[in-house]
Each structure stands twice: as C-alpha cells, then as structure tokens.
Amino acid sequence: MHRLLALALMLEATMSTLAAAPSLDRRIDDASKKVEASVIATRRDIHQNPELGNRELRTAKLVADKLNALGIETRTGVAHTGVVGILRGGKPGHVVALRADMDALPVVEQVDIPFASKVRTTYNGQDVGVMHACGHDAHVAILLGVAEVLAGVRDDIPGTVVFLFQPAEEGAPEGEEGGAELMVKEGALDNPKVDAVFGLHVTSRFPIGEIAYKPEGMMAAVDSLKIKVHGKQTHGAYPWLGVDPIVVASQIVLGLQTIPSRQLDSTVAPSIVTIGAIHGGVRNNIIPEEVEMIGTLRSLDAKMRDEIHARVKRTAESIAASGGATATVTIETGYPIVYNDPVLTQRIAPTLRRVAGLENTRVVNPVLGAEDFAFFQQKSPGVFFWLGTRPPNQTPEEAASNHSPLFYIDERGLELGVRALAHVAIDYLGGK
Ligand SMILES: [Zn+2]
Ligand SMILES: [Zn+2]
C-alpha cells in the first residue's frame, strides 16, 4: 500500500511538472503574442524616424540598446551602421542567422497615418523626403520581437542565433560600399560561423496572415548595362559620309530583345533585357559621333546570367560592326540571385505551413526584382520568404506596392512574422 501511494504521489508530481512546463513551441507562440504590441510600437517609432542607407544611426542605436537590454551580445558598426547580435543558447548546436534590413528610401510619404514620416535629408546632393516605403521598419521591429522571444527561451535553445541588422539594402549612396555584401565581407557570418540564414520581406502582394516562398531562384540577379556606340559625325543630309550611331543603336535595342525571346530557353527561367535611357545627338541636322545607352539585365538562373552577359556583348558589338560602327559594352554586376537552397527550403516548409496554416502558405512564382539578401545566401545556404501585410479588405490591384509613397502595412500581419522567424530558427536548430 505504502509503495503504491508513493508511486501515485510521484506520478502526480511528474504530471504537474509536465503541466507547468509547456513545450518550447507553445512558449514561443505565447511570447510572440506578448511582444506584438511592442513590435508595433517599435515599428511606428522607426517609421516616423526613417534613415537612408549607411545613415541608419538612430535605428542602429535603438537596435543595439534593445539587444543589450535582452542580454544579447552585440557587434556594432558592421558595414558602417550594421548591428550583429549573438544569442548563445543553453545547449550546444548549430548556428542560424536571421536578417532584417534597416534602411528607408528617398520618398515623400503620402500615407495618412499619425506616425507618417516628415523627415527630409540630402541624398546624392539632392534634398529629398525619407520614408520606409519598402517596409524595412517592419523587418527591424519583427526581428527585435524575435530576439525578445528567443532570449526568453535561451536556456532551451540548442545552438546559437545570430541577428543580422543590415544597412543599405536599397543600395549605398554614390561612392560608398554597403549592404549585405559589405556585411559578409566584414565577417558578419563568421565567428560564430553561420550554418543557415533566413529572412523575410513584407509585401502588399499578399494579405495579412499569408506566407509565400519559392525554392531556388526567387528574386532576380540585377546587372547594369552601358553601351557606347561610336560612329562618325556628319551632316544630317549626307549620312553616307559618316556612320550613324543612332540607327545602329536602334538596331542594337531591337537585337537585344531577341536574347530573352529567341536565344535563351525561356522554360528554364524568365529573363529581361531593358534599355532605360538613350542619349545621343544635339540637333536635328547633325548625325552625332556617339550614342550612349543604359539598361538593366535581370535573370533567375546563374548559368543564364553568364549567357546573357556574353550574348549582350556579342549582339551589340556585331550589330555595330555590321554598320561600320563600334560598340563598347560595360556590364556591372549587381545583386546576385536570391536563391533559396532547395533542401533547406524543403526542411523549413513544414514550419511555415504550421505557423501560417496550410491554406495560408503558398509556393509562388519568382519576381524579377532584386534583394541583397542574396549575398548572405552566397556565403551560407538560406531561405527568403514573403510575409503578407496587405489589409484583407484590399485587392492586390488596389494596394500600393513597395517603394510607392502610399505603401501601407497592416500591422496585424507582423506577429506572424515574429512567430515564423522564431520557429524557423528553432526548428532548424532542432529544438523540438
Ligand atoms: Zn525596396
Ligand atoms: Zn526591401
């Protein structure tokens, strides 16, 4: 009898311990709900005080102060204004990095909200308005929320979580380096060496509550193109006495369009060649000496990207030669492809489906816009995904896109971002 009673008491004690210790997943969910109000308040604070790339001094200080208050080790001044936070869990394991970009855009805000930005600054010598028109304010607030959630369960984290607060995603000011590329160069993914990196981007393409992603190429590589067509200047009435670079440039513009449409396998991935500006000539009756064109090249497949570069060069030079002109092609490589490692994507997809719900998780088409998160993915495998922030009563057509002065975030969508990143990090580390 005695022994039975003791056993019963022991069992009861064990049961109550179990009841008192909810699972790590449950604790993350509860904590995410609890930080929601402060995530929104932080987002509004940053929204009202936006800073352009490489100038995110106030934002970086806010980030570092918050991380320090949570007892997270920080490195500041990474790639100018970047902050790296390192949260070492109570158990050994891998290292996972989560990224948020911090910079705003030279846009005059037109959204009617009490915390709208009135900030103005100088950008490349011009007086401009400043606005978080790409939602990076939300990214910073979400990641600080994640830091708070994970700091609260640190003893149970099997590994290390690195928080990457990155400057200048939209590009550094003229003559400066910056962004993810510089962060990687300055060792943001070393010490501790990061095994996998995750990030999200808010978007009005999807309503609140939805997450979307795509394995492999999700956003395009972007390269800038310059072509100088050199002819021979002459009178507009006697073209045979010279070489007309305007006619040659026109042929080149059309020739370039046959690269995506006629020369590359469009079933592999879409690609784009766009000429955005043509400059040449000063008056109606002079055939000029030279025409300069600039444009952008977009691709979603690394091999195709190289092919496009070679074909653009060949097309421009050969067409110029056929008209007796010369073409000088300069291609400056920009952001690489946002390439979601297929194995890693498969591994975290169940987490995304669990946190957002199966019906709210979509695999979507790629876009030909670019993101410098790609530089982190070149250094360690990573996955980038979309977080819907469109108000549910708006259609995608009604919603202003990122970079618009009317870009609006429904803040009810932010909590899902906190939960998604926190669970992705923990599930990746295997803390279930
Ligand atoms: Zn942007
Ligand atoms: Zn952005």
Coordinates of C-alpha atoms and ligand atoms in Angstrom, one line a residue:
M1 CA 0.0 0.0 0.0
H2 CA 2.7 2.3 1.0
R3 CA 4.7 1.8 -2.1
L4 CA 1.6 2.3 -4.3
L5 CA 0.9 5.6 -2.6
A6 CA 4.5 6.8 -3.1
L7 CA 4.2 5.8 -6.7
A8 CA 0.9 7.7 -7.1
L9 CA 2.4 10.8 -5.5
M10 CA 5.5 10.6 -7.8
L11 CA 3.2 10.3 -10.8
E12 CA 1.2 13.3 -9.7
A13 CA 4.4 15.3 -9.2
T14 CA 5.6 14.4 -12.7
M15 CA 2.3 15.3 -14.2
S16 CA 2.2 18.7 -12.5
T17 CA 5.8 19.4 -13.7
L18 CA 4.7 18.5 -17.2
A19 CA 1.7 20.7 -16.9
A20 CA 3.8 23.6 -15.6
A21 CA 6.3 23.3 -18.4
P22 CA 4.6 23.9 -21.8
S23 CA 6.5 22.9 -24.9
L24 CA 9.1 25.2 -26.4
D25 CA 6.8 25.7 -29.4
R26 CA 4.0 26.8 -27.1
R27 CA 6.2 29.1 -25.2
I28 CA 7.4 30.8 -28.5
D29 CA 3.8 31.2 -29.6
D30 CA 2.8 32.8 -26.2
A31 CA 5.8 35.0 -26.2
S32 CA 5.2 36.2 -29.8
K33 CA 1.7 37.2 -28.8
K34 CA 3.1 39.0 -25.8
V35 CA 5.6 41.1 -27.8
E36 CA 3.1 42.0 -30.5
A37 CA 2.3 45.4 -29.0
S38 CA 5.9 46.4 -28.6
V39 CA 6.7 45.2 -32.1
I40 CA 4.1 47.5 -33.4
A41 CA 5.3 50.4 -31.2
T42 CA 8.9 49.9 -32.4
R43 CA 7.8 49.8 -36.0
R44 CA 5.9 53.1 -35.6
D45 CA 8.9 54.7 -33.9
I46 CA 11.2 53.6 -36.7
H47 CA 8.6 54.5 -39.3
Q48 CA 8.4 58.1 -38.0
N49 CA 12.3 58.4 -37.9
P50 CA 13.4 56.8 -41.2
E51 CA 17.1 56.9 -42.3
L52 CA 18.6 56.3 -45.7
G53 CA 21.2 53.6 -46.4
N54 CA 24.5 53.8 -44.5
R55 CA 23.0 56.6 -42.3
E56 CA 20.9 54.3 -40.0
L57 CA 22.5 55.7 -36.9
R58 CA 19.4 56.2 -34.7
T59 CA 17.9 52.9 -35.9
A60 CA 21.2 51.0 -35.2
K61 CA 21.3 52.6 -31.7
L62 CA 17.7 51.5 -31.0
V63 CA 18.6 48.0 -32.1
A64 CA 21.8 47.7 -30.1
D65 CA 20.2 49.1 -27.0
K66 CA 17.3 46.6 -27.2
L67 CA 19.7 43.7 -27.9
N68 CA 21.9 44.7 -24.9
A69 CA 18.9 45.0 -22.7
L70 CA 17.9 41.5 -23.6
G71 CA 21.5 40.3 -22.7
I72 CA 22.4 39.6 -26.3
E73 CA 26.0 40.1 -27.2
T74 CA 26.3 42.8 -29.9
R75 CA 28.8 43.9 -32.6
T76 CA 28.1 47.4 -33.9
G77 CA 29.4 49.4 -36.8
V78 CA 29.4 46.4 -39.1
A79 CA 29.3 47.6 -42.7
H80 CA 29.0 51.2 -41.4
T81 CA 25.9 51.1 -39.3
G82 CA 25.0 47.4 -39.1
V83 CA 24.4 45.5 -35.9
V84 CA 25.1 41.8 -35.3
G85 CA 23.5 40.2 -32.2
I86 CA 24.6 36.8 -31.0
L87 CA 22.3 34.8 -28.7
R88 CA 24.1 31.7 -27.4
G89 CA 21.6 29.0 -26.4
G90 CA 21.9 26.9 -23.3
K91 CA 22.6 23.8 -25.3
P92 CA 25.3 23.1 -28.0
G93 CA 24.2 23.1 -31.6
H94 CA 24.4 24.8 -35.0
V95 CA 24.4 28.5 -35.8
V96 CA 21.4 30.0 -37.5
A97 CA 21.2 33.7 -38.7
L98 CA 18.1 35.8 -39.1
R99 CA 18.3 39.1 -41.1
A100 CA 16.4 42.4 -41.1
D101 CA 17.4 45.4 -43.3
M102 CA 17.1 48.8 -41.7
D103 CA 17.2 51.5 -44.5
A104 CA 14.5 53.7 -45.8
L105 CA 14.0 55.3 -49.3
P106 CA 14.1 58.8 -50.7
V107 CA 10.4 59.0 -51.0
V108 CA 7.9 61.7 -49.7
E109 CA 5.4 59.8 -47.6
Q110 CA 1.7 60.2 -48.6
V111 CA 0.1 57.7 -46.2
D112 CA -2.4 59.2 -43.9
I113 CA -1.3 57.8 -40.5
P114 CA -0.4 59.6 -37.3
F115 CA 3.2 58.4 -37.4
A116 CA 3.8 59.3 -41.0
S117 CA 7.3 60.5 -41.8
K118 CA 8.0 64.2 -42.2
V119 CA 11.8 63.6 -42.4
R120 CA 13.9 65.2 -45.1
T121 CA 17.5 64.8 -45.9
T122 CA 20.2 65.2 -48.6
Y123 CA 20.7 62.3 -50.9
N124 CA 23.4 62.3 -53.6
G125 CA 23.3 66.2 -53.3
Q126 CA 19.5 66.5 -53.6
D127 CA 17.0 67.5 -50.9
V128 CA 14.6 64.5 -50.5
G129 CA 11.9 63.2 -48.3
V130 CA 12.6 60.0 -46.4
M131 CA 10.1 57.1 -46.0
H132 CA 10.1 53.5 -45.1
A133 CA 8.4 52.7 -48.4
C134 CA 9.8 49.2 -48.6
G135 CA 8.7 48.1 -45.1
H136 CA 12.2 47.7 -43.6
D137 CA 10.8 49.4 -40.4
A138 CA 8.6 46.3 -40.0
H139 CA 11.6 44.0 -40.6
V140 CA 13.6 45.6 -37.8
A141 CA 10.6 45.6 -35.4
I142 CA 9.8 41.9 -36.2
L143 CA 13.4 40.8 -35.7
L144 CA 13.7 42.7 -32.4
G145 CA 10.5 40.9 -31.4
V146 CA 12.1 37.6 -32.4
A147 CA 15.2 38.5 -30.3
E148 CA 13.0 39.1 -27.3
V149 CA 11.0 35.9 -27.8
L150 CA 14.2 33.7 -28.2
A151 CA 16.1 35.5 -25.4
G152 CA 13.2 34.4 -23.2
V153 CA 13.8 30.7 -24.0
R154 CA 17.6 30.8 -24.4
D155 CA 18.3 28.0 -22.0
D156 CA 16.4 25.6 -24.2
I157 CA 17.9 26.7 -27.5
P158 CA 20.2 24.0 -28.9
G159 CA 22.7 26.3 -30.7
T160 CA 23.3 29.9 -31.5
V161 CA 21.0 32.5 -33.1
V162 CA 22.7 35.4 -34.9
F163 CA 20.7 38.5 -35.6
L164 CA 21.8 40.5 -38.7
F165 CA 20.6 44.1 -38.7
Q166 CA 21.7 45.2 -42.1
P167 CA 22.2 48.7 -43.5
A168 CA 21.7 49.9 -47.1
E169 CA 19.7 47.1 -48.7
E170 CA 18.4 49.6 -51.3
G171 CA 22.0 50.5 -52.3
A172 CA 24.6 52.7 -50.7
P173 CA 25.0 56.3 -51.6
E174 CA 27.2 57.1 -54.6
G175 CA 30.9 56.3 -53.9
E176 CA 30.2 54.2 -50.8
E177 CA 30.1 50.5 -50.2
G178 CA 27.4 48.9 -48.1
G179 CA 24.6 46.4 -47.5
A180 CA 24.7 42.7 -47.2
E181 CA 27.8 42.3 -49.4
L182 CA 29.9 44.5 -47.1
M183 CA 28.5 42.8 -44.0
V184 CA 29.6 39.5 -45.4
K185 CA 33.0 41.0 -46.2
E186 CA 33.3 42.3 -42.7
G187 CA 32.7 38.8 -41.3
A188 CA 29.0 39.0 -40.2
L189 CA 28.6 35.3 -41.0
D190 CA 31.9 34.3 -39.3
N191 CA 32.6 33.9 -35.6
P192 CA 30.4 32.1 -35.0
K193 CA 30.3 30.6 -38.5
V194 CA 26.7 30.7 -39.7
D195 CA 25.2 27.4 -41.0
A196 CA 22.0 28.8 -42.4
V197 CA 20.4 32.2 -42.9
F198 CA 16.7 33.2 -43.1
G199 CA 14.9 36.4 -43.8
L200 CA 11.5 37.7 -44.8
H201 CA 10.1 40.7 -46.7
V202 CA 6.8 42.3 -46.1
T203 CA 4.7 42.8 -49.2
S204 CA 1.3 44.1 -50.3
R205 CA 1.0 41.4 -52.9
F206 CA -0.3 39.1 -50.2
P207 CA -2.9 39.7 -47.4
I208 CA -2.0 39.6 -43.7
G209 CA -1.8 36.0 -42.4
E210 CA -0.1 34.7 -45.6
I211 CA 3.4 33.5 -46.2
A212 CA 4.8 32.8 -49.7
Y213 CA 8.1 31.4 -50.9
K214 CA 9.7 29.6 -53.7
P215 CA 12.6 27.1 -53.8
E216 CA 15.6 28.0 -55.9
G217 CA 15.6 31.4 -57.8
M218 CA 13.0 33.6 -56.1
M219 CA 14.3 37.0 -57.0
A220 CA 16.5 38.1 -59.8
A221 CA 20.1 38.9 -60.3
V222 CA 20.4 42.5 -61.4
D223 CA 23.2 43.8 -63.5
S224 CA 23.5 47.2 -65.0
L225 CA 24.4 47.7 -68.7
K226 CA 26.1 50.5 -70.5
I227 CA 26.6 50.5 -74.3
K228 CA 28.6 53.2 -76.1
V229 CA 28.0 53.2 -79.9
H230 CA 30.7 55.1 -81.7
G231 CA 30.0 56.2 -85.3
K232 CA 31.3 59.1 -87.4
Q233 CA 29.7 62.5 -87.1
T234 CA 28.4 64.1 -90.3
H235 CA 25.7 66.3 -91.7
G236 CA 22.1 65.0 -91.4
A237 CA 21.6 65.3 -95.1
Y238 CA 24.7 63.3 -96.1
P239 CA 24.6 60.1 -93.9
W240 CA 26.9 58.2 -96.3
L241 CA 29.7 60.5 -95.4
G242 CA 29.7 59.3 -91.8
V243 CA 28.5 56.4 -89.7
D244 CA 25.1 56.9 -87.9
P245 CA 25.3 55.7 -84.3
I246 CA 21.6 56.5 -83.8
V247 CA 20.4 54.0 -86.4
V248 CA 23.0 51.4 -85.2
A249 CA 21.8 52.0 -81.6
S250 CA 18.2 51.4 -82.6
Q251 CA 19.2 48.1 -84.2
I252 CA 21.0 47.1 -81.1
V253 CA 18.0 47.9 -78.9
L254 CA 15.9 45.5 -81.1
G255 CA 18.6 42.9 -81.4
L256 CA 19.0 42.8 -77.6
Q257 CA 15.3 41.9 -77.2
T258 CA 15.9 38.6 -79.2
I259 CA 18.2 37.4 -76.4
P260 CA 15.4 36.5 -73.9
S261 CA 12.8 35.8 -76.6
R262 CA 14.8 33.9 -79.2
Q263 CA 18.1 32.8 -77.8
L264 CA 17.5 31.5 -74.2
D265 CA 15.4 28.6 -73.1
S266 CA 12.5 30.5 -71.5
T267 CA 11.2 27.3 -69.9
V268 CA 14.2 27.3 -67.6
A269 CA 13.7 30.7 -66.2
P270 CA 12.5 34.1 -67.4
S271 CA 14.9 36.9 -68.1
I272 CA 14.8 40.6 -69.0
V273 CA 16.9 43.0 -71.0
T274 CA 15.7 46.6 -70.6
I275 CA 17.2 49.7 -72.1
G276 CA 16.2 52.5 -69.9
A277 CA 17.8 55.5 -71.5
I278 CA 19.3 56.6 -74.8
H279 CA 21.4 59.7 -75.1
G280 CA 22.9 61.0 -78.4
G281 CA 22.9 64.0 -80.6
V282 CA 22.3 67.7 -80.2
R283 CA 20.2 68.9 -83.1
N284 CA 18.1 67.8 -86.0
N285 CA 20.5 68.0 -88.8
I286 CA 23.7 66.6 -87.3
I287 CA 24.3 62.8 -87.2
P288 CA 26.2 62.6 -83.9
E289 CA 29.5 60.8 -83.2
E290 CA 28.3 58.8 -80.3
V291 CA 25.2 57.3 -78.6
E292 CA 25.2 56.0 -75.1
M293 CA 22.5 53.6 -73.7
I294 CA 22.0 52.3 -70.3
G295 CA 19.8 49.5 -69.1
T296 CA 19.2 46.6 -66.6
L297 CA 19.6 42.9 -67.0
R298 CA 17.5 40.5 -64.9
S299 CA 18.0 36.8 -64.6
L300 CA 17.0 33.9 -62.2
D301 CA 19.5 31.3 -63.2
A302 CA 23.2 31.7 -62.7
K303 CA 24.2 30.0 -65.9
M304 CA 21.7 32.1 -67.8
R305 CA 23.1 35.2 -66.2
D306 CA 26.5 34.5 -67.7
E307 CA 24.9 33.6 -71.1
I308 CA 23.1 37.0 -71.1
H309 CA 26.2 38.9 -70.5
A310 CA 28.1 37.2 -73.3
R311 CA 25.2 37.5 -75.7
V312 CA 24.5 41.2 -75.0
K313 CA 28.2 41.9 -75.7
R314 CA 28.2 39.8 -78.9
T315 CA 24.9 41.3 -80.2
A316 CA 25.9 44.9 -79.6
E317 CA 29.4 44.5 -81.0
S318 CA 28.3 42.5 -84.0
I319 CA 25.4 44.8 -85.0
A320 CA 27.7 47.8 -84.6
A321 CA 30.3 46.2 -86.8
S322 CA 27.7 45.4 -89.4
G323 CA 27.0 49.2 -89.7
G324 CA 30.7 50.2 -89.6
A325 CA 30.4 51.5 -86.0
T326 CA 31.9 50.1 -82.8
A327 CA 30.1 49.3 -79.6
T328 CA 31.7 49.2 -76.2
V329 CA 29.7 47.2 -73.7
T330 CA 30.2 47.6 -69.9
I331 CA 28.2 45.3 -67.6
E332 CA 28.4 46.0 -63.8
T333 CA 27.2 43.1 -61.8
G334 CA 24.8 44.0 -59.0
Y335 CA 22.9 41.8 -56.6
P336 CA 23.1 38.0 -57.2
I337 CA 20.0 35.8 -57.5
V338 CA 18.0 35.3 -54.3
Y339 CA 18.5 31.6 -54.4
N340 CA 16.6 29.5 -51.8
D341 CA 18.5 26.4 -51.2
P342 CA 16.1 23.6 -52.2
V343 CA 17.0 21.2 -49.4
L344 CA 16.8 23.9 -46.8
T345 CA 13.5 25.2 -48.2
Q346 CA 12.0 21.7 -48.0
R347 CA 13.2 21.4 -44.5
I348 CA 11.6 24.6 -43.2
A349 CA 8.4 24.5 -45.4
P350 CA 6.6 22.4 -42.8
T351 CA 7.4 25.1 -40.2
L352 CA 6.0 27.8 -42.4
R353 CA 2.9 25.8 -43.0
R354 CA 2.4 25.1 -39.3
V355 CA 2.8 28.7 -38.2
A356 CA 0.7 30.3 -41.0
G357 CA -1.7 27.4 -41.6
L358 CA -1.7 25.2 -44.7
E359 CA -4.2 27.3 -46.5
N360 CA -2.2 30.5 -45.9
T361 CA 1.1 29.2 -47.2
R362 CA 1.9 29.5 -50.9
V363 CA 4.6 28.5 -53.3
V364 CA 4.7 31.4 -55.7
N365 CA 6.3 32.5 -59.0
P366 CA 9.6 34.3 -58.8
V367 CA 9.9 38.0 -59.3
L368 CA 12.4 39.9 -61.4
G369 CA 13.0 42.5 -58.6
A370 CA 16.2 42.0 -56.6
E371 CA 17.3 41.8 -52.9
D372 CA 20.8 41.9 -51.5
F373 CA 19.8 39.1 -49.1
A374 CA 21.3 37.1 -52.0
F375 CA 24.9 37.9 -50.7
F376 CA 24.2 36.1 -47.4
Q377 CA 22.9 33.1 -49.4
Q378 CA 26.1 33.0 -51.4
K379 CA 28.0 32.5 -48.2
S380 CA 25.7 30.1 -46.4
P381 CA 22.5 28.3 -47.6
G382 CA 19.4 30.4 -46.9
V383 CA 15.8 30.9 -47.4
F384 CA 13.9 34.1 -48.0
F385 CA 10.1 34.4 -47.9
W386 CA 7.3 36.9 -48.3
L387 CA 5.1 38.0 -45.4
G388 CA 1.7 39.4 -46.4
T389 CA 0.9 42.8 -45.0
R390 CA -2.0 43.9 -47.2
P391 CA -5.2 44.8 -45.4
P392 CA -7.7 42.0 -46.1
N393 CA -10.3 44.4 -47.5
Q394 CA -8.0 45.5 -50.3
T395 CA -7.4 43.7 -53.6
P396 CA -3.8 43.3 -54.8
E397 CA -4.6 45.8 -57.5
E398 CA -5.8 48.4 -55.0
A399 CA -2.8 48.0 -52.7
A400 CA 0.2 50.3 -53.2
S401 CA 3.3 48.4 -54.0
N402 CA 6.6 48.6 -52.1
H403 CA 8.5 51.9 -52.9
S404 CA 5.2 53.7 -53.5
P405 CA 4.7 56.9 -51.4
L406 CA 1.4 55.2 -50.5
F407 CA 2.9 51.9 -49.3
Y408 CA 0.9 50.8 -46.3
I409 CA 1.5 48.0 -43.8
D410 CA -1.4 46.4 -41.9
E411 CA 0.4 45.9 -38.6
R412 CA -1.9 42.9 -37.7
G413 CA 0.3 40.9 -40.0
L414 CA 3.6 41.5 -38.1
E415 CA 3.0 38.9 -35.3
L416 CA 3.1 36.1 -37.8
G417 CA 6.5 37.4 -39.0
V418 CA 7.8 37.1 -35.4
R419 CA 6.4 33.6 -35.0
A420 CA 7.6 32.4 -38.4
L421 CA 11.2 33.5 -37.9
A422 CA 11.4 32.3 -34.3
H423 CA 10.0 28.9 -35.2
V424 CA 12.1 28.6 -38.3
A425 CA 15.3 29.3 -36.3
I426 CA 14.3 26.8 -33.5
D427 CA 13.2 24.1 -35.9
Y428 CA 16.3 24.5 -37.9
L429 CA 18.4 24.1 -34.8
G430 CA 16.3 21.0 -33.9
G431 CA 15.0 22.3 -30.6
K432 CA 11.7 20.4 -30.7
Ligands
ZN1 ZN 13.0 48.0 -51.6
ZN2 ZN 13.0 45.9 -49.3

